CSV table of C-alpha atoms and ligand atoms in Angstrom, one decimal:
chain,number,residue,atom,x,y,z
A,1,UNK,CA,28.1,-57.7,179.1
A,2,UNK,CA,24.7,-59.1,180.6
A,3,UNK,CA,24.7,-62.9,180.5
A,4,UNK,CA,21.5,-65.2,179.8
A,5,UNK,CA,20.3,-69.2,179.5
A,6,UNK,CA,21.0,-70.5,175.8
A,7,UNK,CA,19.7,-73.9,177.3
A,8,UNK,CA,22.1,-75.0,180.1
A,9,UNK,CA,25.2,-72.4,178.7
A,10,UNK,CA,25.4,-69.3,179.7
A,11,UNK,CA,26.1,-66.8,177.0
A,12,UNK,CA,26.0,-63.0,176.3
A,13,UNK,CA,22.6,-61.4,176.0
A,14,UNK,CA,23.6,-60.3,172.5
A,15,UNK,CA,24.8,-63.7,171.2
A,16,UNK,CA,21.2,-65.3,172.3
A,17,UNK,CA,19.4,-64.4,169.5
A,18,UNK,CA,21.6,-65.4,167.0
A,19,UNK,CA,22.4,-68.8,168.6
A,20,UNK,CA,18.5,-69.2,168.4
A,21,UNK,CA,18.2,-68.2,164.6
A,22,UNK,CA,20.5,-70.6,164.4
A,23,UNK,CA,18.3,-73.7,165.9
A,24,UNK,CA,15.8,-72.7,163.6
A,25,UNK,CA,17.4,-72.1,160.7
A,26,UNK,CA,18.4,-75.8,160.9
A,27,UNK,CA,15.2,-77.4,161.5
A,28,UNK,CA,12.8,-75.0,159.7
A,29,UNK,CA,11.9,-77.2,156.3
A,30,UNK,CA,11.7,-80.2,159.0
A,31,UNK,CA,10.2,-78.4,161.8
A,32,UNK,CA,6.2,-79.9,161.1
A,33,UNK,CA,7.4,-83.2,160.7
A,34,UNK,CA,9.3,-82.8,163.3
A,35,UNK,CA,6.7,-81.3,166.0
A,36,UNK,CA,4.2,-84.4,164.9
A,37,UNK,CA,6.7,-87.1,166.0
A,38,UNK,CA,8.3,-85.6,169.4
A,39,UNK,CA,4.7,-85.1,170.4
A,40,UNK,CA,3.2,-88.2,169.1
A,41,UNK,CA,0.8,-85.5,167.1
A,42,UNK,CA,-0.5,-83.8,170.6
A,43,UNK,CA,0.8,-80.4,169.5
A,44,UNK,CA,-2.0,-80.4,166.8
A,45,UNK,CA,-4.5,-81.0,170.4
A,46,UNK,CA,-2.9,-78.5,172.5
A,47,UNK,CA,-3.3,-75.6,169.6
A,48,UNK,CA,-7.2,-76.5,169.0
A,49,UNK,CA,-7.4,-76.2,172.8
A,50,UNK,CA,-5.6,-72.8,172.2
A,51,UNK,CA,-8.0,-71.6,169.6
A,52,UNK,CA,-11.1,-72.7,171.3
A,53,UNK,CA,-10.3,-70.8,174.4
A,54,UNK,CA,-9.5,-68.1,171.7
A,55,UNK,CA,-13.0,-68.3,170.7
A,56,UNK,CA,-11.6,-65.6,167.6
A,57,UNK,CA,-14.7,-64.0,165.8
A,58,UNK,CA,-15.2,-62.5,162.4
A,59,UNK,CA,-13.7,-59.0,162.1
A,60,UNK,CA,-11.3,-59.5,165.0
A,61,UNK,CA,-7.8,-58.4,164.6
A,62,UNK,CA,-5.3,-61.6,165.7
A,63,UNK,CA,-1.6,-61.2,166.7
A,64,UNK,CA,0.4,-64.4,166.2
A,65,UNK,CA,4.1,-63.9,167.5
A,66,UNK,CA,6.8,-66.0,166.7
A,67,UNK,CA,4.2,-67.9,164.7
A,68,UNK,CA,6.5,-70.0,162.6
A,69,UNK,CA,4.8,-72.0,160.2
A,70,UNK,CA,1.7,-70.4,161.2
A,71,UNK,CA,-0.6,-73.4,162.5
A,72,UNK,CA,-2.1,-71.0,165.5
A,73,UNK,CA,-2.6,-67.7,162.7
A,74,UNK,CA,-4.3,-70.0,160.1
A,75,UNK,CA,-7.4,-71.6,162.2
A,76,UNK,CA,-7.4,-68.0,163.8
A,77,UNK,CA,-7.6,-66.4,159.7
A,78,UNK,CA,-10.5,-69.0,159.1
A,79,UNK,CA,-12.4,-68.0,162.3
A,80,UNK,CA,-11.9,-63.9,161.9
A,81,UNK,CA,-12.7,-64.0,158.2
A,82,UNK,CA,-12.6,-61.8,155.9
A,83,UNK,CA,-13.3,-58.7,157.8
A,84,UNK,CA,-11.5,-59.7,160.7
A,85,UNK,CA,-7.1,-59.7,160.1
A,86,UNK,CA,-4.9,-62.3,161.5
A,87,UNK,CA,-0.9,-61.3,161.4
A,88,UNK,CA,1.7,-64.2,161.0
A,89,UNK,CA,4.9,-63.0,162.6
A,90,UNK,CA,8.6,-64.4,163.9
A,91,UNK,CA,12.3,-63.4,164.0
A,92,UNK,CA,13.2,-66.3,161.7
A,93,UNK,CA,12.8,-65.8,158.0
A,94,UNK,CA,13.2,-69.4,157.2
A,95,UNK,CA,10.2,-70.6,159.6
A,96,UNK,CA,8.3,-67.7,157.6
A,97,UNK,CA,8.8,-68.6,154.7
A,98,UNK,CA,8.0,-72.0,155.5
A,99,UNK,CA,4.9,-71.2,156.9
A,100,UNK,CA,4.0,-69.1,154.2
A,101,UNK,CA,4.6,-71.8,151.2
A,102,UNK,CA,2.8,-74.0,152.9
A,103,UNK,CA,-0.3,-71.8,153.8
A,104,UNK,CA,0.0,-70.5,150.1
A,105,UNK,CA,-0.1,-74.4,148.7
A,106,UNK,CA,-3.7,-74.5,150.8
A,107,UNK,CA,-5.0,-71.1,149.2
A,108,UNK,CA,-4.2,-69.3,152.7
A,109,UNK,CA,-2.3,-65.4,152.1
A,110,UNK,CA,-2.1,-63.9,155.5
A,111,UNK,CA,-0.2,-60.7,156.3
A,112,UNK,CA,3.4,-61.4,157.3
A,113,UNK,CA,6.0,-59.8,159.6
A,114,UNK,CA,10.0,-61.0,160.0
A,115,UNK,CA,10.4,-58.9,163.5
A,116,UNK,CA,11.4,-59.6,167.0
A,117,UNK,CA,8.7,-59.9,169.7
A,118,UNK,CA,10.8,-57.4,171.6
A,119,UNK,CA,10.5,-54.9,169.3
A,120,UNK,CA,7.1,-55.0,167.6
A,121,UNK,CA,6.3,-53.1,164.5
A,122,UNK,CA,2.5,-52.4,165.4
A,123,UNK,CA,0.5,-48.9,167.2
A,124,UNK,CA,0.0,-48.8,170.4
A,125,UNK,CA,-4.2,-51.1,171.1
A,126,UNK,CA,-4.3,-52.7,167.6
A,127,UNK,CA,-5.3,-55.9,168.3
A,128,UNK,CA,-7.9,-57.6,169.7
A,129,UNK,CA,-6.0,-60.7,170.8
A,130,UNK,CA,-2.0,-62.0,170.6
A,131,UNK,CA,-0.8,-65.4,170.7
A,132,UNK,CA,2.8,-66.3,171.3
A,133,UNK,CA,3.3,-70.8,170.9
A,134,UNK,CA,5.9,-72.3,172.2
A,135,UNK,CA,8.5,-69.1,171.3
A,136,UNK,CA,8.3,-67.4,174.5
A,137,UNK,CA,11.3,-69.5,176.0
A,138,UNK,CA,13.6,-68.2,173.1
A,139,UNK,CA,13.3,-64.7,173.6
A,140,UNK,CA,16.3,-63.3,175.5
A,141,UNK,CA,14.2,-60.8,177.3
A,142,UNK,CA,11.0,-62.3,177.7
A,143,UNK,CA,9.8,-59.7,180.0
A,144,UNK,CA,9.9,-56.7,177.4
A,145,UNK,CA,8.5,-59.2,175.0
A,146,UNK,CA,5.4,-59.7,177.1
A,147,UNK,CA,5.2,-55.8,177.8
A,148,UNK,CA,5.1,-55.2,174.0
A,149,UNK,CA,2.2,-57.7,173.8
A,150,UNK,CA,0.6,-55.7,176.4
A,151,UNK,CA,1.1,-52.4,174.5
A,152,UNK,CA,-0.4,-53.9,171.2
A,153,UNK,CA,-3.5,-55.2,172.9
A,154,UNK,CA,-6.4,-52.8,173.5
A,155,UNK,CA,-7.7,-52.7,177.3
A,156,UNK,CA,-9.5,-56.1,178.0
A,157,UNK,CA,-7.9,-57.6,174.9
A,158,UNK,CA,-6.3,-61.2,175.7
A,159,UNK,CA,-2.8,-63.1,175.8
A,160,UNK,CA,-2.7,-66.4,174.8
A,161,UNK,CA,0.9,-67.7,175.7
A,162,UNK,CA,1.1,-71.6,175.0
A,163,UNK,CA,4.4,-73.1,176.0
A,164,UNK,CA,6.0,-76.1,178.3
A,165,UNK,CA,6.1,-75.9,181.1
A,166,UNK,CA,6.2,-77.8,184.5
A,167,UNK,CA,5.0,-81.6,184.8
A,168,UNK,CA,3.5,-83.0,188.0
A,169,UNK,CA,6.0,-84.7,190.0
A,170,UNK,CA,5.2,-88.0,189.0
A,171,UNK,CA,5.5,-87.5,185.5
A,172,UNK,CA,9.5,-85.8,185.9
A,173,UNK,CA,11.4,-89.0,185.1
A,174,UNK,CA,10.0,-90.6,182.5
A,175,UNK,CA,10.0,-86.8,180.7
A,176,UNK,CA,13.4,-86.0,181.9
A,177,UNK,CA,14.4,-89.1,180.3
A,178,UNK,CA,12.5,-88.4,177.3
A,179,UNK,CA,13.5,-85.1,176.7
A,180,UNK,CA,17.1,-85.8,177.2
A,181,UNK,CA,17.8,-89.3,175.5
A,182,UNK,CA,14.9,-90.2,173.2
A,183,UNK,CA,14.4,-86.3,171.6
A,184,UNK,CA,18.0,-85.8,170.5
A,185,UNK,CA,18.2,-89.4,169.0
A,186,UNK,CA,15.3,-88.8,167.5
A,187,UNK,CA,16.5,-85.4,166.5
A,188,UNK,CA,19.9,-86.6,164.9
A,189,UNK,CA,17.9,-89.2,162.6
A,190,UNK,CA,15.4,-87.4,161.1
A,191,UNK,CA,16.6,-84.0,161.0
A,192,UNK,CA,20.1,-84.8,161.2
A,193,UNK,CA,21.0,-82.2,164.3
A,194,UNK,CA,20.7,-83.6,167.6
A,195,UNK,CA,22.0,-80.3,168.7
A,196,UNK,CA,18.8,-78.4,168.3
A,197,UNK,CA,17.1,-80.9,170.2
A,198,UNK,CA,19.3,-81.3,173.1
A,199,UNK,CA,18.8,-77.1,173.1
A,200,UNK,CA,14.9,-77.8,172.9
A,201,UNK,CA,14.9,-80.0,176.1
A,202,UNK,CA,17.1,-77.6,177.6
A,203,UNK,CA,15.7,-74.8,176.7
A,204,UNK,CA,12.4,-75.9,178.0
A,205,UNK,CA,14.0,-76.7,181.8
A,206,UNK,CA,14.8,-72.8,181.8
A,207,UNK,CA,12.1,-71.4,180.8
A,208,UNK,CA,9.7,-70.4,183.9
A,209,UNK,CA,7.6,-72.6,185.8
A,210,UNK,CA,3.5,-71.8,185.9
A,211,UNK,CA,3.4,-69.9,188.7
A,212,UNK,CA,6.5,-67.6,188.1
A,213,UNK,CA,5.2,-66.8,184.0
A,214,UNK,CA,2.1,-65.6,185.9
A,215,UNK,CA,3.8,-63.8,188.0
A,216,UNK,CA,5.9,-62.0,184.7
A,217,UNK,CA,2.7,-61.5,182.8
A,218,UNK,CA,1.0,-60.0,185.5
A,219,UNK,CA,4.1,-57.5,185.8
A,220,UNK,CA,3.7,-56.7,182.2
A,221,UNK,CA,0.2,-55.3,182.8
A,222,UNK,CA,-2.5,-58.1,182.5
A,223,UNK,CA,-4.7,-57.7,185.7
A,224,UNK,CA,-5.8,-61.2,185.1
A,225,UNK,CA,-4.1,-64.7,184.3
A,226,UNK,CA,-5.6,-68.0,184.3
A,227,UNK,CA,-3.8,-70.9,183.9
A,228,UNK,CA,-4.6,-74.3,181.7
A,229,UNK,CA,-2.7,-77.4,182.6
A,230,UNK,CA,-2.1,-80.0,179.4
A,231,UNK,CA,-0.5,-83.0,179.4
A,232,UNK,CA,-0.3,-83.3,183.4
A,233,UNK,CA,1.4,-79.8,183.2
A,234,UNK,CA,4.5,-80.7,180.4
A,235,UNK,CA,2.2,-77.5,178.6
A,236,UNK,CA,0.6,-75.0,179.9
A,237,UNK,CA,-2.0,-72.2,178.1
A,238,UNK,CA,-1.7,-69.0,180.0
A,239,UNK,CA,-4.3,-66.3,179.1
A,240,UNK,CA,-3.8,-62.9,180.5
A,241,UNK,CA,-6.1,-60.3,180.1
A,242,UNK,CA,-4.4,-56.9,179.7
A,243,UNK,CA,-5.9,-54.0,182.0
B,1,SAM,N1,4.4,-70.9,167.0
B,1,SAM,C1,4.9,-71.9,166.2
B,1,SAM,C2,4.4,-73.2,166.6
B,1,SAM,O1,3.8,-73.3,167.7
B,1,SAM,O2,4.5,-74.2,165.9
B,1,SAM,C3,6.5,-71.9,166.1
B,1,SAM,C4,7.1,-72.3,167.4
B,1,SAM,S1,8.9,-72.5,167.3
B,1,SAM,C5,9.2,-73.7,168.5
B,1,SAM,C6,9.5,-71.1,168.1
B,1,SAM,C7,9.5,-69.9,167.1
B,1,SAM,O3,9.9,-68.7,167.9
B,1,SAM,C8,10.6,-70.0,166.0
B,1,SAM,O4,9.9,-69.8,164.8
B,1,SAM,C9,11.5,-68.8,166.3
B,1,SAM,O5,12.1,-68.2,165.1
B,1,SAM,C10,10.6,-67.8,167.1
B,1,SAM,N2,11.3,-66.8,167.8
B,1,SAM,C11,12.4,-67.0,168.7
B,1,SAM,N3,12.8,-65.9,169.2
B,1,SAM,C12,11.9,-64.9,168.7
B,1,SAM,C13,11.8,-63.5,168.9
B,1,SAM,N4,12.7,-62.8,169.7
B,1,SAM,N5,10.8,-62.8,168.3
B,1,SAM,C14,10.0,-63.5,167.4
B,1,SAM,N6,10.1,-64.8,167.2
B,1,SAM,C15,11.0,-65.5,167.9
């Protein structure tokens, strides 16, 4: 059986997902709360960077993957309007549903998927754009992912892939200490599972620098990535237009 990274453990490629459902099954009705503190609030400036470089207009036809509670899909829904369609998706129900009750509280119904980025239910050039925050680094097979982004997109349509990534070298030790003391502690009191957290960090150190998810996206058939550096390069937007 093929092995892969759940964080640091190594683990069958068919026990990955499940070990991630798992992470998000725990934090899902704490996961907003939760995103504002770790980040101090600068998730909510590194998605508005993500939708301005969007620039989504009305009638376009929006992708979000793994979009969990759905911050990305709801400023693209208020930008593509009503002619335009936005489509929430993710592997993990309870994130949905999250999403979805909060969305629903504001007056926001957008079209909702439970399916794995692997596999994705959509034709062949149906969208315009796709956007995939800070889920890449779960999938267990984050090439085909990416290659069934590129097979939704029509030609010159564009792949927004937010995620962390790798800081400048002077930043390392304060994050590294961060990530690895403060963030489960932090974890453990307020959403009472340190675990997930300790995964998060983890998870985060495996997942591929810049360069190298430039490389993979250009393998899955975008001609053209560009890469945006936030935070001194702890994030990094990489948009990839498919050929
Ligand atoms: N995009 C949201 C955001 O930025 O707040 C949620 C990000 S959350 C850290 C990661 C999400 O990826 C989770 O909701 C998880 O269920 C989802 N996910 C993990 N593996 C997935 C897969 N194979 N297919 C689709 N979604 C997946």
């Amino acid at each position: 059986m093929a092995q892969t990274h759940f964080g640091y453990q190594n683990v069958d490629e068919a026990e990955k997902a499940g070990r991630v459902r798992g992470v998000f099954d725990s934090v899902a009705t704490k996961y907003d709360l939760m995103n504002d503190v770790l980040s101090l609030g600068l998730h909510r400036a590194w998605k508005a960077y993500t939708v301005a470089v969007a620039a989504v207009r009305p009638g376009m036809q929006v992708l979000d993957v793994a979009g969990g509670t759905g911050d990305l899909a709801r400023a693209f829904a208020e930008r593509a309007g009503p002619t335009g369609r936005v489509v929430l998706t993710d592997i993990n129900e309870a994130m949905l549903r999250a999403g979805r009750d909060r969305l629903l509280d504001d007056g926001v119904l957008l079209p909702t998927a439970a399916c794995d980025a692997e596999h994705l239910p959509f034709v062949d050039a149906s969208f315009d754009l796709a956007s995939v925050a800070f889920g890449l680094r779960n999938m267990t097979h984050k090439e085909a992912a990416l290659a069934e982004m590129a097979r939704v997109l029509r030609p010159g349509g564009r792949l927004l892939v937010l995620e962390f990534s790798r800081p400048a070298p002077l930043l390392r030790k304060p994050y590294d200490w961060y990530s690895f003391t403060l963030m489960p502690l932090l974890g453990k009191l307020i959403a009472k599972d340190g675990d997930s957290y300790r995964y998060l960090a983890e998870s985060i150190r495996m997942h591929p620098d810049q360069a190298a998810l430039k490389a993979m996206m250009k393998a899955a058939g975008f001609g053209h990535v560009d890469i945006h550096n936030l935070a001194g390069g702890i994030v990094a937007l990489h948009v990839g237009i498919k050929c």
